[in-house]
Amino acid sequence: MFEKVLVANRGEIAVRVIRALRELGVSSVAVHSEADAGALHVQLADEAVSIGPPPPRESYLAIETILEAARKTGAEAIHPGYGFLAENADFAQACHDAGITFIGPSPDAIRLMGNKVEARQTLQAAGIPLVPGTEGKAHDVAAITAEAEKMRYPLLVKAAAGGGGKGMRIVARPEELERAITAAMREAEAAFGDRSVYVERYIENPRHIEFQILADAHGHTIHLFERECSIQRRHQKIVEETPSTALTPELRERMGAAAVAVARAVGYVNAGTVEFLLDPEGTFYFLEMNTRIQVEHPITEMTTGVDLVAWQIRIAAGGALTLRQEDLAQRGHAIECRIYAEDPEKGFLPAPGPILALHEPAGPGVRNDSGIYAGDRVTGFYDPILAKLIVWGADREAARQRMILALRDYVILGIPTTIGFLADLL
């Protein structure tokens, strides 16, 4: 096991990783921008290093600065959390080259799964079910238009390097296609520095089902069942639950086996999430693989009793999985709500400012993964997620009722949040 690990992130996920390290008896190093000098993750870590000004490019995305912080503090490994550098193959490679363990998959696996087109081609060869789409990525509008016109509408134009709904356009009719491809390319170039796109058939009214996997370097790969993330806003998840009401035991088994096959096809090691679209007829298609810990990982932990972050760390340290597929079972139902510093009255605009008072819900079956405290200040430089509220219940309705009560008990004063909106939604 490692003696010291640097956490290359901020907010609630940095706090979550630091707590896991503490339970494993591993020292933690926090990094922070100047804006986060007083942040909760900085207070909880054993050591903290300032890595630059508030803009992410000058701090949380500054690869060499973060590696220097690891060298300076003697950290043997880096946990990237989610977002920022978590799915950056160049960062994983830079860690490897510096003799520092990257707590996550190999640079090659990140690179492959990060390029949606190459991932499609690899998985097609492995027999994984895919949404019908264009065979290759293209920068050439005419070429991709010609290929896409052979497909059934509606279509979805997607950035090859995309995520988070960026570089994505739904196309209902042929006359809209060329304009949509041009717009998606422009957005992809701005967001990812790669303007290549591809087109696939748009699955209408799908369920968004993802499977959690764990794989070690000793040939063991397992899945820890599904999460449903169909409640989204602007292609971003806001409420997640497990188990999914859409899956029969037989379908769950088939999708779980497909998720494990995806991981094995790319030689995947560590925690990952395989995302599928499930159409109204019960046919599922591979969507993408997230090569990091997911925001919504706690609902899997609540229903399986498995600490996914601790397993990420153990696997990266060379440990073998002691969990066996046949021994894993889900118990009850869990729901997660993401709490954002956003104003629902103003189109969910980010709402930075001071946290004047904070009361977090507690009680049986209630978990709060938070990165804030009373007196803290939410800056406008980063994603406005403040916390995640997770509840467990014996069944879905019990979990839903518990979540509503917990949301009503949740108080954040000083800034607008999505708490009231989420209570109404449920």
Coordinates of C-alpha atoms in Angstrom, one line a residue:
M1 CA 0.0 0.0 0.0
F2 CA 1.1 3.6 -0.6
E3 CA 2.3 5.7 2.3
K4 CA 1.3 9.1 0.7
V5 CA -1.2 10.0 -2.0
L6 CA -1.8 13.4 -3.6
V7 CA -5.4 14.3 -4.5
A8 CA -5.4 16.3 -7.8
N9 CA -8.9 17.8 -7.3
R10 CA -11.1 20.0 -5.2
G11 CA -14.6 20.1 -3.6
E12 CA -16.6 17.1 -2.5
I13 CA -14.7 14.5 -4.5
A14 CA -11.4 15.6 -3.0
V15 CA -12.9 15.3 0.5
R16 CA -14.3 11.8 -0.4
V17 CA -10.8 10.6 -1.6
I18 CA -9.1 12.1 1.5
R19 CA -11.5 10.2 3.8
A20 CA -10.9 6.9 2.0
L21 CA -7.1 7.5 2.3
R22 CA -7.5 8.1 6.0
E23 CA -9.4 4.9 6.5
L24 CA -6.7 3.0 4.6
G25 CA -4.0 4.6 6.9
V26 CA -2.5 6.6 3.9
S27 CA -1.3 10.2 4.3
S28 CA -3.0 12.7 2.0
V29 CA -1.8 15.7 0.1
A30 CA -4.3 18.3 -1.1
V31 CA -3.6 20.8 -3.9
H32 CA -5.4 24.0 -4.2
S33 CA -5.7 27.2 -6.2
E34 CA -5.4 30.6 -4.5
A35 CA -9.2 30.8 -4.5
D36 CA -9.4 27.5 -2.5
A37 CA -6.9 28.2 0.2
G38 CA -9.6 27.8 2.9
A39 CA -11.5 25.0 1.2
L40 CA -12.7 21.9 3.2
H41 CA -10.4 19.5 1.3
V42 CA -7.4 21.6 2.2
Q43 CA -8.4 21.6 5.9
L44 CA -8.9 17.8 6.0
A45 CA -5.7 16.7 4.2
D46 CA -2.4 16.0 6.1
E47 CA -0.5 18.4 3.8
A48 CA -1.6 21.0 1.3
V49 CA 0.2 22.7 -1.6
S50 CA -0.8 25.9 -3.4
I51 CA -0.6 25.3 -7.2
G52 CA -1.5 28.7 -8.6
P53 CA -4.1 31.3 -9.5
P54 CA -7.9 30.5 -9.6
P55 CA -8.3 29.8 -13.3
P56 CA -8.2 25.9 -13.8
R57 CA -5.6 26.1 -16.6
E58 CA -3.2 27.8 -14.2
S59 CA -3.9 25.4 -11.2
Y60 CA -6.0 22.2 -11.4
L61 CA -5.1 21.6 -15.0
A62 CA -1.4 22.5 -14.7
I63 CA 0.1 19.0 -15.1
E64 CA 3.8 20.0 -14.4
T65 CA 2.8 22.0 -11.3
I66 CA 0.8 19.1 -9.9
L67 CA 3.6 16.6 -10.5
E68 CA 6.1 19.0 -8.8
A69 CA 3.8 19.1 -5.8
A70 CA 3.8 15.3 -5.7
R71 CA 7.6 15.2 -5.9
K72 CA 8.0 17.9 -3.3
T73 CA 5.8 16.2 -0.8
G74 CA 7.0 12.6 -1.6
A75 CA 3.6 11.4 -2.8
E76 CA 3.9 8.0 -4.5
A77 CA 0.6 8.2 -6.2
I78 CA -2.0 10.7 -7.5
H79 CA -5.8 10.3 -7.4
P80 CA -7.4 12.5 -10.0
G81 CA -11.0 12.4 -8.8
Y82 CA -13.5 13.3 -11.6
G83 CA -13.3 16.2 -14.0
F84 CA -10.1 18.3 -14.5
L85 CA -7.3 15.8 -15.4
A86 CA -9.2 12.6 -14.5
E87 CA -9.6 11.4 -18.1
N88 CA -6.5 13.1 -19.5
A89 CA -4.3 10.4 -21.0
D90 CA -1.3 12.8 -21.2
F91 CA -1.6 13.4 -17.4
A92 CA -1.7 9.6 -16.8
Q93 CA 1.4 9.2 -19.0
A94 CA 3.2 12.1 -17.3
C95 CA 2.6 10.5 -13.9
H96 CA 4.0 7.2 -15.3
D97 CA 7.0 8.9 -16.8
A98 CA 7.7 10.6 -13.4
G99 CA 7.6 7.3 -11.5
I100 CA 4.3 8.3 -9.8
T101 CA 1.3 5.9 -9.8
F102 CA -1.8 7.3 -11.5
I103 CA -4.8 5.9 -9.6
G104 CA -6.9 5.0 -12.6
P105 CA -6.5 3.0 -15.9
S106 CA -3.5 3.1 -18.2
P107 CA -2.9 6.0 -20.5
D108 CA -3.7 3.8 -23.5
A109 CA -7.1 2.8 -22.1
I110 CA -8.0 6.4 -21.3
R111 CA -6.9 7.5 -24.8
L112 CA -8.9 4.7 -26.5
M113 CA -12.1 5.3 -24.5
G114 CA -11.7 9.0 -24.7
N115 CA -11.9 8.9 -28.5
K116 CA -15.5 7.8 -29.1
V117 CA -14.8 6.8 -32.7
E118 CA -11.8 4.5 -31.9
A119 CA -13.7 3.0 -29.0
R120 CA -16.6 2.2 -31.3
Q121 CA -14.3 0.5 -33.7
T122 CA -12.5 -1.6 -31.0
L123 CA -15.8 -2.7 -29.4
Q124 CA -17.5 -3.5 -32.7
A125 CA -14.7 -6.0 -33.3
A126 CA -15.4 -7.4 -29.8
G127 CA -19.1 -7.9 -30.6
I128 CA -20.4 -5.3 -28.2
P129 CA -23.8 -3.9 -29.3
L130 CA -23.4 -0.3 -30.7
V131 CA -25.9 2.4 -31.8
P132 CA -25.8 2.4 -35.7
G133 CA -23.5 5.2 -36.8
T134 CA -20.8 6.5 -39.1
E135 CA -17.7 4.3 -39.2
G136 CA -15.0 7.0 -38.8
K137 CA -14.6 10.5 -37.4
A138 CA -14.3 13.3 -39.9
H139 CA -13.3 16.9 -40.1
D140 CA -14.8 17.0 -43.6
V141 CA -18.5 18.1 -43.6
A142 CA -19.3 16.8 -47.1
A143 CA -17.9 13.3 -46.3
I144 CA -19.7 12.9 -43.0
T145 CA -22.9 14.3 -44.5
A146 CA -22.8 11.7 -47.3
E147 CA -22.3 8.8 -44.9
A148 CA -24.9 10.0 -42.5
E149 CA -27.6 10.4 -45.2
K150 CA -27.7 6.6 -45.5
M151 CA -29.0 6.4 -41.9
R152 CA -32.5 6.6 -40.5
Y153 CA -33.5 9.9 -38.9
P154 CA -33.5 11.4 -36.3
L155 CA -29.7 11.6 -36.0
L156 CA -27.3 12.7 -33.3
V157 CA -24.0 14.6 -34.2
K158 CA -21.4 14.0 -31.5
A159 CA -17.9 15.3 -30.9
A160 CA -15.3 12.4 -31.1
A161 CA -13.6 13.8 -28.0
G162 CA -16.8 14.9 -26.3
G163 CA -18.6 14.7 -23.1
G164 CA -21.0 16.7 -20.9
G165 CA -23.3 17.5 -23.8
K166 CA -20.8 19.6 -25.6
G167 CA -20.4 19.3 -29.4
M168 CA -23.7 17.5 -29.6
R169 CA -26.7 18.2 -32.0
I170 CA -30.0 16.4 -32.6
V171 CA -31.0 16.4 -36.3
A172 CA -34.6 15.7 -37.2
R173 CA -34.5 16.3 -41.0
P174 CA -31.9 15.9 -43.8
E175 CA -31.9 19.7 -44.5
E176 CA -30.7 20.4 -40.9
L177 CA -27.7 18.0 -41.1
E178 CA -25.0 20.1 -42.7
R179 CA -25.6 23.1 -40.4
A180 CA -25.7 20.8 -37.3
I181 CA -22.3 19.2 -38.2
T182 CA -20.7 22.6 -38.8
A183 CA -22.0 23.9 -35.4
A184 CA -21.0 20.7 -33.5
M185 CA -17.4 20.9 -35.1
R186 CA -17.1 24.5 -34.0
E187 CA -18.3 23.7 -30.4
A188 CA -16.0 20.6 -30.2
E189 CA -13.0 22.6 -31.3
A190 CA -13.6 25.2 -28.6
A191 CA -14.3 22.7 -25.9
F192 CA -11.8 19.9 -26.6
G193 CA -9.3 21.3 -29.2
D194 CA -10.5 18.5 -31.6
R195 CA -13.1 19.4 -34.2
S196 CA -13.7 15.8 -35.4
V197 CA -17.3 14.5 -35.1
Y198 CA -19.3 11.4 -35.9
V199 CA -23.0 10.7 -36.4
E200 CA -25.2 8.0 -35.0
R201 CA -28.9 7.2 -34.9
Y202 CA -30.7 9.2 -32.2
I203 CA -32.4 6.8 -29.9
E204 CA -35.7 8.5 -28.8
N205 CA -36.9 8.2 -25.2
P206 CA -34.0 6.0 -24.1
R207 CA -33.2 5.0 -20.5
H208 CA -29.6 5.9 -19.6
I209 CA -28.2 2.9 -17.8
E210 CA -24.6 2.6 -16.6
F211 CA -22.7 -0.3 -15.1
Q212 CA -20.0 0.1 -12.5
I213 CA -17.0 -2.1 -13.1
L214 CA -13.8 -2.9 -11.1
A215 CA -10.8 -4.6 -12.7
D216 CA -7.4 -5.5 -11.1
A217 CA -4.1 -6.1 -12.8
H218 CA -4.4 -9.9 -12.0
G219 CA -7.1 -10.7 -14.6
H220 CA -10.2 -10.2 -12.4
T221 CA -13.0 -8.0 -13.7
I222 CA -16.4 -7.6 -12.0
H223 CA -19.5 -5.4 -12.3
L224 CA -21.3 -3.9 -9.4
F225 CA -24.7 -3.6 -11.1
E226 CA -26.3 -0.6 -12.7
R227 CA -27.2 3.0 -12.0
E228 CA -30.0 4.8 -13.8
C229 CA -29.2 8.4 -14.8
S230 CA -32.2 9.2 -17.0
I231 CA -33.1 12.5 -15.2
Q232 CA -30.8 14.9 -16.9
R233 CA -30.6 18.6 -17.7
R234 CA -28.6 19.9 -20.6
H235 CA -27.2 16.3 -21.0
Q236 CA -25.9 16.4 -17.5
K237 CA -27.2 14.1 -14.7
I238 CA -29.0 15.6 -11.7
V239 CA -30.7 12.6 -10.1
E240 CA -29.4 9.0 -10.1
E241 CA -30.7 5.8 -8.7
T242 CA -30.0 2.1 -8.4
P243 CA -31.4 -0.4 -9.1
S244 CA -33.1 0.6 -12.3
T245 CA -36.8 -0.2 -12.5
A246 CA -36.4 -0.8 -16.3
L247 CA -34.2 -3.9 -15.9
T248 CA -35.4 -7.5 -15.5
P249 CA -33.0 -9.9 -13.8
E250 CA -32.2 -11.5 -17.2
L251 CA -31.5 -8.1 -18.9
R252 CA -29.4 -7.0 -15.9
E253 CA -27.3 -10.1 -16.3
R254 CA -26.8 -9.6 -20.0
M255 CA -25.9 -5.9 -19.6
G256 CA -23.5 -6.7 -16.7
A257 CA -21.8 -9.3 -18.8
A258 CA -21.5 -6.8 -21.7
A259 CA -20.0 -4.2 -19.4
V260 CA -17.3 -6.7 -18.2
A261 CA -16.7 -7.6 -21.9
V262 CA -16.1 -3.9 -22.7
A263 CA -13.5 -3.6 -19.9
R264 CA -11.7 -6.8 -21.0
A265 CA -11.7 -5.8 -24.7
V266 CA -9.6 -2.7 -23.8
G267 CA -7.4 -4.3 -21.1
Y268 CA -9.0 -2.0 -18.5
V269 CA -7.6 -1.9 -14.9
N270 CA -9.2 0.1 -12.0
A271 CA -12.7 1.5 -11.5
G272 CA -14.7 2.5 -14.6
T273 CA -18.3 2.9 -15.8
V274 CA -19.8 1.5 -18.9
E275 CA -22.7 3.5 -20.2
F276 CA -25.6 2.0 -22.2
L277 CA -28.7 3.4 -23.9
L278 CA -31.8 1.2 -23.4
D279 CA -34.5 1.8 -25.9
P280 CA -38.2 1.3 -25.2
E281 CA -38.2 -2.2 -26.8
G282 CA -35.5 -3.4 -24.3
T283 CA -32.6 -3.3 -26.7
F284 CA -29.4 -1.9 -25.2
Y285 CA -26.4 -0.2 -27.0
F286 CA -23.0 0.8 -25.7
L287 CA -22.7 4.6 -25.4
E288 CA -19.3 5.2 -23.8
M289 CA -17.0 4.3 -21.0
N290 CA -16.0 6.7 -18.3
T291 CA -12.4 6.0 -17.2
R292 CA -12.7 7.5 -13.7
I293 CA -14.8 7.4 -10.6
Q294 CA -18.3 8.7 -11.3
V295 CA -20.0 11.5 -9.4
E296 CA -22.8 9.1 -8.6
H297 CA -20.6 6.3 -7.3
P298 CA -22.1 6.5 -3.7
I299 CA -25.4 4.9 -4.7
T300 CA -23.5 1.8 -5.7
E301 CA -21.7 1.9 -2.4
M302 CA -25.0 2.2 -0.5
T303 CA -26.6 -0.8 -2.1
T304 CA -23.5 -3.2 -2.3
G305 CA -21.5 -2.2 0.7
V306 CA -18.4 -1.9 -1.4
D307 CA -16.1 1.1 -1.0
L308 CA -15.2 1.9 -4.6
V309 CA -12.7 4.7 -3.9
A310 CA -10.8 2.4 -1.4
W311 CA -10.7 -0.3 -4.1
Q312 CA -9.4 2.2 -6.7
I313 CA -6.5 2.9 -4.3
R314 CA -5.9 -0.8 -3.5
I315 CA -5.9 -1.8 -7.1
A316 CA -3.5 1.0 -8.1
A317 CA -1.1 -0.3 -5.3
G318 CA -1.1 -3.7 -7.0
G319 CA -3.8 -5.4 -4.9
A320 CA -6.0 -8.2 -6.2
L321 CA -9.8 -8.0 -6.1
T322 CA -11.1 -10.2 -3.3
L323 CA -14.7 -9.6 -4.5
R324 CA -16.2 -12.3 -6.7
Q325 CA -19.1 -11.7 -9.0
E326 CA -21.2 -14.5 -7.6
D327 CA -20.9 -13.1 -4.1
L328 CA -22.1 -9.6 -5.0
A329 CA -25.7 -8.6 -4.4
Q330 CA -27.7 -5.4 -4.2
R331 CA -29.7 -4.6 -1.1
G332 CA -32.5 -2.0 -1.1
H333 CA -32.7 1.1 -3.3
A334 CA -30.5 4.3 -3.3
I335 CA -31.0 7.7 -4.8
E336 CA -28.5 10.6 -5.2
C337 CA -29.3 14.2 -5.8
R338 CA -26.6 16.7 -6.9
I339 CA -26.7 20.0 -5.0
Y340 CA -25.6 22.9 -7.2
A341 CA -25.0 26.5 -6.4
E342 CA -27.4 27.5 -9.2
D343 CA -30.5 29.6 -9.4
P344 CA -33.5 27.7 -10.7
E345 CA -35.4 31.0 -11.0
K346 CA -32.8 32.3 -13.4
G347 CA -32.4 29.4 -15.8
F348 CA -30.0 27.6 -13.4
L349 CA -27.3 30.2 -13.7
P350 CA -24.3 29.6 -11.5
A351 CA -24.7 31.5 -8.2
P352 CA -21.4 32.0 -6.4
G353 CA -21.2 33.7 -3.0
P354 CA -20.8 33.2 0.7
I355 CA -22.3 30.3 2.6
L356 CA -23.7 32.1 5.7
A357 CA -25.3 29.0 7.3
L358 CA -25.3 25.3 6.6
H359 CA -27.5 22.5 8.0
E360 CA -26.9 19.1 6.5
P361 CA -29.5 16.3 6.9
A362 CA -28.6 13.2 8.8
G363 CA -30.2 10.1 10.1
P364 CA -30.5 6.4 9.1
G365 CA -29.9 5.8 5.5
V366 CA -28.8 9.4 4.8
R367 CA -25.3 10.2 3.5
N368 CA -24.0 13.6 2.5
D369 CA -20.8 13.9 0.4
S370 CA -20.0 17.6 0.8
G371 CA -17.2 20.0 0.0
I372 CA -18.5 23.0 1.9
Y373 CA -18.9 24.5 5.4
A374 CA -20.6 27.5 7.0
G375 CA -18.4 30.5 6.4
D376 CA -17.1 29.0 3.1
R377 CA -17.2 31.0 -0.1
V378 CA -18.3 29.5 -3.4
T379 CA -16.3 30.9 -6.3
G380 CA -17.3 31.3 -9.9
F381 CA -14.2 29.6 -11.3
Y382 CA -15.3 26.0 -11.1
D383 CA -18.2 23.6 -11.6
P384 CA -20.9 24.8 -9.1
I385 CA -21.5 21.4 -7.5
L386 CA -21.5 21.8 -3.7
A387 CA -22.5 18.4 -2.4
K388 CA -24.3 15.2 -3.2
L389 CA -27.2 13.9 -1.0
I390 CA -27.5 10.1 -1.0
V391 CA -30.3 8.1 0.6
W392 CA -31.0 4.4 1.0
G393 CA -34.4 2.8 1.5
A394 CA -35.7 -0.8 1.6
D395 CA -37.4 -0.1 -1.7
R396 CA -37.7 2.8 -4.3
E397 CA -40.7 4.5 -2.6
A398 CA -39.0 4.4 0.8
A399 CA -35.9 5.9 -0.7
R400 CA -37.9 8.6 -2.5
Q401 CA -39.8 9.6 0.6
R402 CA -36.5 9.6 2.6
M403 CA -34.9 11.8 0.0
I404 CA -37.8 14.3 0.1
L405 CA -37.5 14.6 3.9
A406 CA -33.8 14.9 3.7
L407 CA -34.0 17.7 1.1
R408 CA -36.5 19.6 3.2
D409 CA -34.1 19.3 6.1
Y410 CA -31.2 20.6 4.0
V411 CA -30.4 24.3 4.6
I412 CA -27.8 26.4 2.8
L413 CA -28.2 30.2 3.4
G414 CA -26.4 32.9 1.4
I415 CA -26.6 31.6 -2.1
P416 CA -29.4 30.1 -4.3
T417 CA -29.2 26.3 -4.7
T418 CA -31.1 23.5 -6.4
I419 CA -32.4 22.0 -3.2
G420 CA -36.0 23.2 -3.5
F421 CA -36.1 22.3 -7.2
L422 CA -34.9 18.7 -6.4
A423 CA -37.5 18.3 -3.7
D424 CA -40.3 19.4 -6.1
L425 CA -38.9 17.0 -8.8
L426 CA -39.1 14.0 -6.5

